XYZ file of C-alpha atoms in Angstrom:
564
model
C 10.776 -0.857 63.506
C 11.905 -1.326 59.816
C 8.760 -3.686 59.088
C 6.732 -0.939 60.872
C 7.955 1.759 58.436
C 7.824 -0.741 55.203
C 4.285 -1.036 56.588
C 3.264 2.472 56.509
C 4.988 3.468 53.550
C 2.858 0.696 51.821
C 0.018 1.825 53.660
C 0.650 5.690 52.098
C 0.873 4.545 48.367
C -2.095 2.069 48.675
C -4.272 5.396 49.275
C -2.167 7.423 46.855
C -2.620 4.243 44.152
C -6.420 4.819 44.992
C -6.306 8.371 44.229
C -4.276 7.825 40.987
C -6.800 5.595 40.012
C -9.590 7.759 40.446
C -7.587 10.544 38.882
C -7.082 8.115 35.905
C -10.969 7.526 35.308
C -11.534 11.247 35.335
C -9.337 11.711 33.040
C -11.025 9.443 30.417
C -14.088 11.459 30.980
C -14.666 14.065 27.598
C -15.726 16.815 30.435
C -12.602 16.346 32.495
C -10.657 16.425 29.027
C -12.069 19.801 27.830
C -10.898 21.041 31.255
C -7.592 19.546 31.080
C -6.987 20.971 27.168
C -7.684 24.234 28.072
C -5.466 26.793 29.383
C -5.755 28.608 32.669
C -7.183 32.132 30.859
C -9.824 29.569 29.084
C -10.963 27.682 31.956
C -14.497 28.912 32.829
C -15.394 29.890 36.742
C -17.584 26.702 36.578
C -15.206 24.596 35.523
C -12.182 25.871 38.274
C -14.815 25.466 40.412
C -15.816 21.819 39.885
C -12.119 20.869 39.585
C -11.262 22.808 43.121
C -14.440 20.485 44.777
C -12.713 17.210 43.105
C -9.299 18.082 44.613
C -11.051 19.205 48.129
C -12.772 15.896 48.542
C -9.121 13.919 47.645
C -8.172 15.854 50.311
C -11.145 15.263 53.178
C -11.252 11.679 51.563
C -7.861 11.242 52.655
C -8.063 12.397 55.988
C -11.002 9.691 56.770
C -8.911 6.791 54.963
C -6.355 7.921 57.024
C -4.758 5.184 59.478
C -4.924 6.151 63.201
C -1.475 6.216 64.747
C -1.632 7.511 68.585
C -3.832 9.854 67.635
C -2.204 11.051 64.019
C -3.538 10.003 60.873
C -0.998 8.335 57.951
C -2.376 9.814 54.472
C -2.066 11.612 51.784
C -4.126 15.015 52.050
C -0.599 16.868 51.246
C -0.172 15.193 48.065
C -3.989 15.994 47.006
C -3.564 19.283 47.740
C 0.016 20.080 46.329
C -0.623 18.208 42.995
C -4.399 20.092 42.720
C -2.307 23.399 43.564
C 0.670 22.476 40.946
C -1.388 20.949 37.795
C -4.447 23.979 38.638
C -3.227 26.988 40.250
C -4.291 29.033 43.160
C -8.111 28.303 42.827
C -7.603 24.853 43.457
C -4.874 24.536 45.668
C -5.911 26.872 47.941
C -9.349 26.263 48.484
C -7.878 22.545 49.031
C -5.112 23.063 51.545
C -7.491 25.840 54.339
C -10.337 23.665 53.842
C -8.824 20.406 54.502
C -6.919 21.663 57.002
C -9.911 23.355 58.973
C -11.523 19.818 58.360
C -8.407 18.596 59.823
C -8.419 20.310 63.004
C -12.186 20.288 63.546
C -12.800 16.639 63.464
C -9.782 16.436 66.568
C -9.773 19.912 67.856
C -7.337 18.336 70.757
C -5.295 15.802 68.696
C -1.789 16.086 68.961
C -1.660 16.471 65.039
C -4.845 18.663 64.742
C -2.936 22.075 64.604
C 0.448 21.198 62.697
C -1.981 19.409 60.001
C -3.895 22.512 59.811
C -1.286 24.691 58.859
C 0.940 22.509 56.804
C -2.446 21.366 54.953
C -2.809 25.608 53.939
C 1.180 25.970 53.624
C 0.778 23.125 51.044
C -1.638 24.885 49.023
C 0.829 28.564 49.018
C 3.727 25.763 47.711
C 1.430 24.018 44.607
C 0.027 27.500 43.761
C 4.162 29.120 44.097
C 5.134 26.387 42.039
C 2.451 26.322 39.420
C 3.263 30.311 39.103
C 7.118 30.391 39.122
C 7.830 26.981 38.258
C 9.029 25.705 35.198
C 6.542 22.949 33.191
C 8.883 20.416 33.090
C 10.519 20.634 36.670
C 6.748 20.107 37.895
C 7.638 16.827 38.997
C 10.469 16.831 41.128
C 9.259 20.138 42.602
C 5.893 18.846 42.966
C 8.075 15.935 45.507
C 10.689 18.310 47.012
C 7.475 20.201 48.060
C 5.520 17.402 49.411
C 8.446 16.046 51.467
C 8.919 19.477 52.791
C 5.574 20.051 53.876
C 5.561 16.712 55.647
C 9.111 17.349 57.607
C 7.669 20.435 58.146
C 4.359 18.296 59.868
C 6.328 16.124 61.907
C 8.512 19.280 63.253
C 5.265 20.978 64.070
C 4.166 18.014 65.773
C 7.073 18.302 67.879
C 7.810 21.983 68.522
C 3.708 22.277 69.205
C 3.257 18.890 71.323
C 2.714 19.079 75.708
C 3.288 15.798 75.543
C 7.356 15.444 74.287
C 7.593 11.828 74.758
C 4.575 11.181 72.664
C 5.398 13.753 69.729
C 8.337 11.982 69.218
C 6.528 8.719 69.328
C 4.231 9.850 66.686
C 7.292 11.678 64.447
C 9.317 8.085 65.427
C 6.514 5.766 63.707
C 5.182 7.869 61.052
C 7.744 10.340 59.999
C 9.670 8.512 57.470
C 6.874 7.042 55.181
C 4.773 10.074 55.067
C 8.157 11.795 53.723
C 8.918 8.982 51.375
C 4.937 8.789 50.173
C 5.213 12.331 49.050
C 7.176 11.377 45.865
C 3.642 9.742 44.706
C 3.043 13.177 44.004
C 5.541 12.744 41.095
C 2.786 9.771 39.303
C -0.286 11.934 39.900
C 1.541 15.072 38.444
C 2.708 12.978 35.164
C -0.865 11.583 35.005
C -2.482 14.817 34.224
C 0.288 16.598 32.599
C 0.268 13.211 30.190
C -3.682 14.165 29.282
C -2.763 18.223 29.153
C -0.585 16.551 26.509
C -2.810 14.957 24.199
C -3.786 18.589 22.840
C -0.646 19.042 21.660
C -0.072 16.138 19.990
C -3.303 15.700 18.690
C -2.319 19.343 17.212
C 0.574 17.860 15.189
C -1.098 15.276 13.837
C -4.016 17.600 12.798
C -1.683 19.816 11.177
C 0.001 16.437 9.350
C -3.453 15.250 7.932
C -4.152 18.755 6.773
C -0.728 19.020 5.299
C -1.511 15.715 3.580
C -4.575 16.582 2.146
C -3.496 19.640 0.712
C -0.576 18.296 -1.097
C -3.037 15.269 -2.653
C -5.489 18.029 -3.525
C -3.616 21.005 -4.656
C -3.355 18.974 -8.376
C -7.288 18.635 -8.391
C -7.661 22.199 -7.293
C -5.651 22.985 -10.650
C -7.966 20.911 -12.674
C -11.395 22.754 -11.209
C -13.916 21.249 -12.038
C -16.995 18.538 -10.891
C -15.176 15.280 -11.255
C -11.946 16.747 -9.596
C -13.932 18.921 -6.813
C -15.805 15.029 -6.088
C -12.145 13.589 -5.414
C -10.909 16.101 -3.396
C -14.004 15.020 -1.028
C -13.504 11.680 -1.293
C -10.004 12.329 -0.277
C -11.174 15.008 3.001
C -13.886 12.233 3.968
C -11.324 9.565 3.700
C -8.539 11.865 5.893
C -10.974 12.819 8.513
C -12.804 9.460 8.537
C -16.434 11.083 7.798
C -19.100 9.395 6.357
C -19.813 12.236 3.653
C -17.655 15.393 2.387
C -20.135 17.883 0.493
C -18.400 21.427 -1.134
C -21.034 23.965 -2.469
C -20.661 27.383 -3.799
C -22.952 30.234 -2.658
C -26.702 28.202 -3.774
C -26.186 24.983 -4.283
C -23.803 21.672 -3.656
C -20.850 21.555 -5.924
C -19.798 18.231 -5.372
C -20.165 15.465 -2.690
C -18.212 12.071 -1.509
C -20.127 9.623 0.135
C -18.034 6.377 0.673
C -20.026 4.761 -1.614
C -19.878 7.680 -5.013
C -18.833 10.909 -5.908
C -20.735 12.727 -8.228
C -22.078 16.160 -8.370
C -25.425 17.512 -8.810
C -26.371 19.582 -12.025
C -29.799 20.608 -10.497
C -31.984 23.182 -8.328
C -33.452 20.385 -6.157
C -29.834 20.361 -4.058
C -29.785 23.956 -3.147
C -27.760 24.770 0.208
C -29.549 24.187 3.418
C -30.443 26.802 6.187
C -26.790 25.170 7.973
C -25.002 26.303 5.223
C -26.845 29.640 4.485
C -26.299 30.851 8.156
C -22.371 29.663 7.231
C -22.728 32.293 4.048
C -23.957 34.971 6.046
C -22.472 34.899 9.260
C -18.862 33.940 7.615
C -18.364 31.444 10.465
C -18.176 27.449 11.081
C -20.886 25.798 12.548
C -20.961 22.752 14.276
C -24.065 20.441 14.557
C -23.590 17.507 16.825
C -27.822 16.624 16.487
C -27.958 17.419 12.994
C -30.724 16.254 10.318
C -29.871 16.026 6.483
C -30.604 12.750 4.460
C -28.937 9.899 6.645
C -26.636 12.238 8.571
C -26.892 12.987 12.564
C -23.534 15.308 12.720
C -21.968 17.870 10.343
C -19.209 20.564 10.411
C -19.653 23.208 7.410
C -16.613 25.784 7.220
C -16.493 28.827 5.079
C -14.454 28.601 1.997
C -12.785 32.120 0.808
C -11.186 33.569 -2.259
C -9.818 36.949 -1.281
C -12.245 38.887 0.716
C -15.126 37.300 -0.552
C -16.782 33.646 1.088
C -16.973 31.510 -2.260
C -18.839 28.504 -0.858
C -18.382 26.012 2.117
C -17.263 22.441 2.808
C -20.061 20.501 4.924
C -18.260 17.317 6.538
C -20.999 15.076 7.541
C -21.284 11.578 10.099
C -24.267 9.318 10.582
C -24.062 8.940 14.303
C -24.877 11.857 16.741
C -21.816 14.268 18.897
C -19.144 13.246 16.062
C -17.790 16.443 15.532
C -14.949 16.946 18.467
C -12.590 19.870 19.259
C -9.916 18.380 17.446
C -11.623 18.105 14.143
C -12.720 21.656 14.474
C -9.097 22.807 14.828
C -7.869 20.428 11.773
C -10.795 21.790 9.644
C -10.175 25.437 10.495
C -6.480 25.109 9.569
C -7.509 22.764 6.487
C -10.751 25.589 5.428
C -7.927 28.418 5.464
C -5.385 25.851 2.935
C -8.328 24.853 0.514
C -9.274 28.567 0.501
C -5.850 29.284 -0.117
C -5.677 26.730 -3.192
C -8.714 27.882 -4.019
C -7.650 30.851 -5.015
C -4.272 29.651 -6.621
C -6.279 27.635 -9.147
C -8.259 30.366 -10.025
C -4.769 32.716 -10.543
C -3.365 30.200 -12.657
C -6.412 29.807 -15.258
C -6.478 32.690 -15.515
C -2.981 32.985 -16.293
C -3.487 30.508 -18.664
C -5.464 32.107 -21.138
C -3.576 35.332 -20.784
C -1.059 32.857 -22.824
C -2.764 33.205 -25.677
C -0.697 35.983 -26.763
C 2.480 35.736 -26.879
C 3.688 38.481 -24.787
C 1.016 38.445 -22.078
C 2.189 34.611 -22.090
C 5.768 36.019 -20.885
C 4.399 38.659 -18.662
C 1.932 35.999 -16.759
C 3.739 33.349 -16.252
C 3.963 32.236 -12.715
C 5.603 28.677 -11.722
C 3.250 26.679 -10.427
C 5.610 24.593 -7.748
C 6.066 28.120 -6.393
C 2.501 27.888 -5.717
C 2.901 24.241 -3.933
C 5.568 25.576 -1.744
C 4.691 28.359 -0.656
C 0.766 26.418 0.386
C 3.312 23.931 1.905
C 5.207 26.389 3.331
C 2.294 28.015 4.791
C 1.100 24.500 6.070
C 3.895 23.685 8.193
C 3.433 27.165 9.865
C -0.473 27.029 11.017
C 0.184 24.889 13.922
C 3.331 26.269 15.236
C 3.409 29.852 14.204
C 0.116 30.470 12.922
C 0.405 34.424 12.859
C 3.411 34.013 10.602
C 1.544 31.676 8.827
C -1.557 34.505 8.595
C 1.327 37.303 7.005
C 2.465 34.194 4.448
C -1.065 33.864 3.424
C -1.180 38.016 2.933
C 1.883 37.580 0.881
C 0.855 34.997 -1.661
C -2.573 35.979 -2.195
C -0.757 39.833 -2.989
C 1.356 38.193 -5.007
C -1.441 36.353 -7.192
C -3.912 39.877 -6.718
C -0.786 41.447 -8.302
C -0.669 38.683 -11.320
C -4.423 38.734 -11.928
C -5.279 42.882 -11.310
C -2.651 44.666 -13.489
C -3.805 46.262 -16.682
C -0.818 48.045 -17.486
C 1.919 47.288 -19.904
C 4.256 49.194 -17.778
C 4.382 49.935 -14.042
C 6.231 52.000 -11.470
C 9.180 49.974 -9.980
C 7.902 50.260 -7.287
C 5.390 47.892 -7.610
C 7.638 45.293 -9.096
C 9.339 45.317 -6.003
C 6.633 45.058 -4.145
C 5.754 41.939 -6.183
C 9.331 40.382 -5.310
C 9.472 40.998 -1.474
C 6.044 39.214 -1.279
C 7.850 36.148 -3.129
C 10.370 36.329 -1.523
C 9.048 36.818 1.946
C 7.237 33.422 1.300
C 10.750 31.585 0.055
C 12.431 33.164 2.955
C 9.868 31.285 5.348
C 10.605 27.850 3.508
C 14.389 28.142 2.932
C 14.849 29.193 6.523
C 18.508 30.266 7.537
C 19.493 28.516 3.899
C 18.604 31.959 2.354
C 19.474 35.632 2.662
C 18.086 38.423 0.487
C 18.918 42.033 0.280
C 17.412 44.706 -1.078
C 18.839 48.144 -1.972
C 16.862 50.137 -3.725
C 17.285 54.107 -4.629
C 14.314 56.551 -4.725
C 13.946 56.423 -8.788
C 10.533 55.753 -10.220
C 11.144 54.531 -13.973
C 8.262 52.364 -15.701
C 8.984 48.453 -16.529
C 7.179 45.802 -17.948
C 5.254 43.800 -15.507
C 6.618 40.508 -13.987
C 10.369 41.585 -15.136
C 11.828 41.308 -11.771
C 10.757 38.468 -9.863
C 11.099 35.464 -12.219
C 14.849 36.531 -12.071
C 14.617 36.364 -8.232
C 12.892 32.948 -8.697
C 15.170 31.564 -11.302
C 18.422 32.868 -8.318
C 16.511 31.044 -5.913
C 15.372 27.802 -7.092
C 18.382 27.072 -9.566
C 21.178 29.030 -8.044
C 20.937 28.338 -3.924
C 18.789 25.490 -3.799
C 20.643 23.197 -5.311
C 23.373 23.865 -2.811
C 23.653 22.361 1.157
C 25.529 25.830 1.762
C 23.068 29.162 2.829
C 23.200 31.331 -0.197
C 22.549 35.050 -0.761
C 20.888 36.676 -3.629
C 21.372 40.712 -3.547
C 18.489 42.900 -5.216
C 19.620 46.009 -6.312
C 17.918 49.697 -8.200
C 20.495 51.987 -8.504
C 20.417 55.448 -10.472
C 23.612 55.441 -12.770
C 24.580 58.582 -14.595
C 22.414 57.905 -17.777
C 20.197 55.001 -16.881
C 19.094 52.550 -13.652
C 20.647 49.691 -12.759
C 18.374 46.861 -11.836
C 20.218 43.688 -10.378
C 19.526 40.465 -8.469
C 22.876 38.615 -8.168
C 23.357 35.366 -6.383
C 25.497 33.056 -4.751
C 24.854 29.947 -5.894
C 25.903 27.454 -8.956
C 26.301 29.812 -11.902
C 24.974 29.407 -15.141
C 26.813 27.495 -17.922
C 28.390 28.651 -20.835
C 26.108 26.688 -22.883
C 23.089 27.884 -21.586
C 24.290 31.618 -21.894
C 24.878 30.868 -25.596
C 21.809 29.252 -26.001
C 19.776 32.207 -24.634
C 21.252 34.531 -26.696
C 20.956 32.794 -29.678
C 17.535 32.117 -29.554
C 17.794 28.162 -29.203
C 16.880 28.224 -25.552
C 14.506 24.836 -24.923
C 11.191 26.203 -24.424
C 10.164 24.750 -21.098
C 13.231 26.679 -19.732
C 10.825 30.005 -19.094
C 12.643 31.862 -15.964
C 16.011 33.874 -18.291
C 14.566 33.370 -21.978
C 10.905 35.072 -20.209
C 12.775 37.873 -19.509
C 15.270 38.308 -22.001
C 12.452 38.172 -24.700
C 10.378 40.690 -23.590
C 13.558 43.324 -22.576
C 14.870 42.690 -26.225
C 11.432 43.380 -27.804
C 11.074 46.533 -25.339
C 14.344 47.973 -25.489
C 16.074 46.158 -28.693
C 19.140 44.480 -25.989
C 18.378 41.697 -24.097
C 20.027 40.064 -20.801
C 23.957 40.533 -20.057
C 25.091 37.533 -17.880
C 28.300 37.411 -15.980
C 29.253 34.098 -13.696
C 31.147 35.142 -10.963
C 33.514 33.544 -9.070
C 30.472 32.502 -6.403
C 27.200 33.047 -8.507
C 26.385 34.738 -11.419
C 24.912 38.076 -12.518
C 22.588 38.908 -15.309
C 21.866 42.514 -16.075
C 19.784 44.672 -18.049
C 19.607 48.836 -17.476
C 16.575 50.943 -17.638
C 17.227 54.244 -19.259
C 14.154 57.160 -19.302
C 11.541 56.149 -21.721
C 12.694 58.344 -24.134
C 15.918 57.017 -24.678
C 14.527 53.316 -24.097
C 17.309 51.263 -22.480
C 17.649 48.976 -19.900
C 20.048 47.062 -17.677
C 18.854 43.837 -14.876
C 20.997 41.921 -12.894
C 20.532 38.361 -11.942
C 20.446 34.659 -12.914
C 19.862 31.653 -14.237
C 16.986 29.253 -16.259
């Protein structure tokens, strides 16, 4: 009896091995992939309905490779239908279990196994399409086998309870019983197949988001530099990331700047003017993807939009020499990457202009904006586009207010209102790449004096990047506008290292280095404005600088926070 058993338990996996295998060719086909990547609220009528016919003819399939017992059939419909059900939901398991079953019971209307297959076959499809509903992702597995084995006890006590003839029920239950049961946990190696493709998508996803990460941080210097030569080596350096065979960036007419493999140059005339590709790109604001594409040597091309703040700037046109090159996952890294170049884009542009507001010496104080503030907040914003990408959407609101803010203001002075505005837009970007290391607090009262522009937040930066970060501890850095009985106190105190003695000397008398811009910036312009600079105080955890704002007739002011 034991070599019986062995027998058909071998005889069970050599048909579930088959089915595995022909799962495991499916799976390498790019239709059966798209199907796989997509989620259930994706999936297309056509395409649950073409996946519900593959897991129906596992099923039938199984029933004719079945092996004949005394008139019951050892195979492995249940696992075709409760893995269809589990991996695809109701419109595959169901439709699998009743119309296997039916098949089932019509092809041996008075077999003694026609009617318990019948309705374990259905009950099989309500426990794959339960399980894919309620279950939990990663307990698909072993729920995917407790249900399989269930179903088939279930079959052989049907067989049983359902039989006229006893003696040969229990026959039949006797011989087959125990490897049907144990066959079930195949289920377990078809589930894992499919779930490893479903997979793929996300990992393909991180590593999409790493290359894009990668190519913004080698590009973001070249962005600074703007022009040809730089805008041909940041294609070289896309082509070389997304192994294309050309990398093209244009403005609104014509091509910018172009990497080939071979060169990078740019073109200085009108005979390289945009193409109808990149023109319905322009106008639609939209990529487009052209797997049977015709430019110059090139069969395939992906052109995304490039933006500066509201406005579409130009495109970037990736281009391959062979035909269907452009795949899903490119799409998604070159979305994520269009929205980071766009992004740098429009930091380069903030910071020249910045630079030649520093031709005069105070507009040089009031503009000055640290550029690896820039770097990591785009970094910042990288890391977020995969995982979270609507936080990553509010980041990108942030910084490009906080550069609109720096490149729009034509006032000497401005509410403080604004100013604040200004800082929780920094710091709302900071907060997203310090994580729980940083805490900031703001409390504000409803006074609206006038200060000089950019007076707050290079405090807040200079509390931030030299006060907490240096520390493994979380640190807190406390913003405060409070009315006092004769003036407003303005103060951003921290938590972190202090300043040193030195430095506070330095700063006050005058021999700060000048490449140390975040306390002498400030303490400049409030001592040309108001005729006192900064008052710092290190506390016993952090330090405090202060300045106070008094109406602008009596021309006095008082800011709190710290260090250079």
């Amino acid at each position: 009896m034991f070599l019986e058993h062995l027998q058909m338990l071998f005889n069970v996996l050599e048909r579930a091995a088959f089915m595995l295998s022909a799962l495991f060719l499916l799976t390498q086909a790019r239709v059966f992939k798209d199907i796989m990547h997509k989620d259930e609220s994706e999936r297309k009528p056509t395409e649950l309905i073409f996946v519900s016919i593959l897991f129906i003819f596992f099923a039938i399939f199984s029933t004719y490779t079945g092996v004949n017992v005394e008139g019951s059939l050892v195979n492995v419909r249940i696992i075709s239908i409760i893995s269809g059900g589990i991996i695809f939901g109701p419109w595959v398991g169901l439709p699998a279990g009743i119309i296997s079953g039916i098949h089932r019971f019509l092809i041996d209307i008075d077999g003694p196994t026609s009617i318990p297959c019948l309705i374990t076959s259905t009950f099989a499809g309500v426990c794959g399409t339960l399980i894919y509903r309620f279950g939990n992702k990663k307990h698909y597995i072993c729920w995917g086998i407790a249900a399989g084995m269930f179903c088939e006890v279930l079959t052989m006590a049907l067989i049983y309870l359902l039989a006229d003839d006893k003696a040969l029920a229990a026959s039949i239950v006797q011989n087959i019983g125990l490897p049907m049961v144990l066959g079930s946990a195949s289920i377990g190696l078809i589930i894992k197949r499919i779930q490893d493709v479903h997979n793929e998508r996300d990992r393909f996803a991180a590593q999409q988001a790493k290359r894009s990460l990668d190519i913004a941080n080698q590009t973001l210097p070249l962005f600074k530099q703007n022009h040809s030569d730089s805008l041909a080596q940041i294609c070289d350096i896309i082509r070389r990331e997304t192994q294309a065979d050309a990398v093209f960036i244009t403005d609104r007419e014509f091509i910018s700047a172009y990497a080939n493999g071979v060169t990078l140059g740019h073109y200085n005339d009108h005979q390289t003017a945009c193409g109808p590709l990149v023109q319905k790109v322009l106008a639609q604001k939209t990529s487009v993807v052209a797997n049977n594409y015709e430019y110059e040597d090139y069969r395939s091309a992906l052109i995304i939009p490039l933006q500066e703040s509201d406005h579409i700037t130009g495109t970037l046109k990736i281009c391959f020499r062979k035909k269907n090159q452009i795949s899903q996952p490119l799409i998604e890294m070159a979305q994520g990457l269009s929205v980071l170049i766009s992004t740098q884009i429009e930091a380069s542009s903030a910071e020249q202009t910045k630079t030649m507001l520093q031709k005069a010496e105070f507009s040089a104080l009031q503009s000055k904006i640290n550029p690896h503030f820039l770097f990591n907040a785009l970094n910042a914003i990288s890391t977020l586009i995969r995982i979270q990408p609507d936080k990553a959407r509010s980041l990108i609101a942030n910084l490009a207010d906080f550069l609109r803010y720096n490149l729009e203001r034509d006032e000497d002075f401005i509410d403080v209102h604004s100013e604040l505005q200004q800082v929780r837009d920094y710091t709302a970007i900071e907060l997203a790449r310090f994580g729980n290391k940083l805490t900031v607090d703001f409390d504000i009262d409803p006074v609206h004096i006038q200060i000089p522009c950019l007076l707050i937040q290079p405090l807040v930066e200079n509390a931030i990047q030299h006060g907490i970060q240096p520390f493994s501890r979380p640190g807190h850095v406390f913003i405060k506008v409070k009315q006092q009985s004769d003036h407003v106190l303005i103060s951003v105190k921290d938590t972190g290292a202090g300043i040193p003695q030195t430095v506070i000397d330095k700063l006050h008398s005058g021999a700060m280095e000048k490449n140390k811009i975040g306390l002498i910036n400030v303490h400049q312009r409030v001592k040309l404005i108001y005729g006192q600079g900064l008052q710092i105080h290190n506390l016993k955890d952090g330090v405090e600088v202060s300045f106070k704002v008094m109406d602008r007739k009596t021309e006095a002011v008082y800011v709190e926070s710290g260090h250079c």
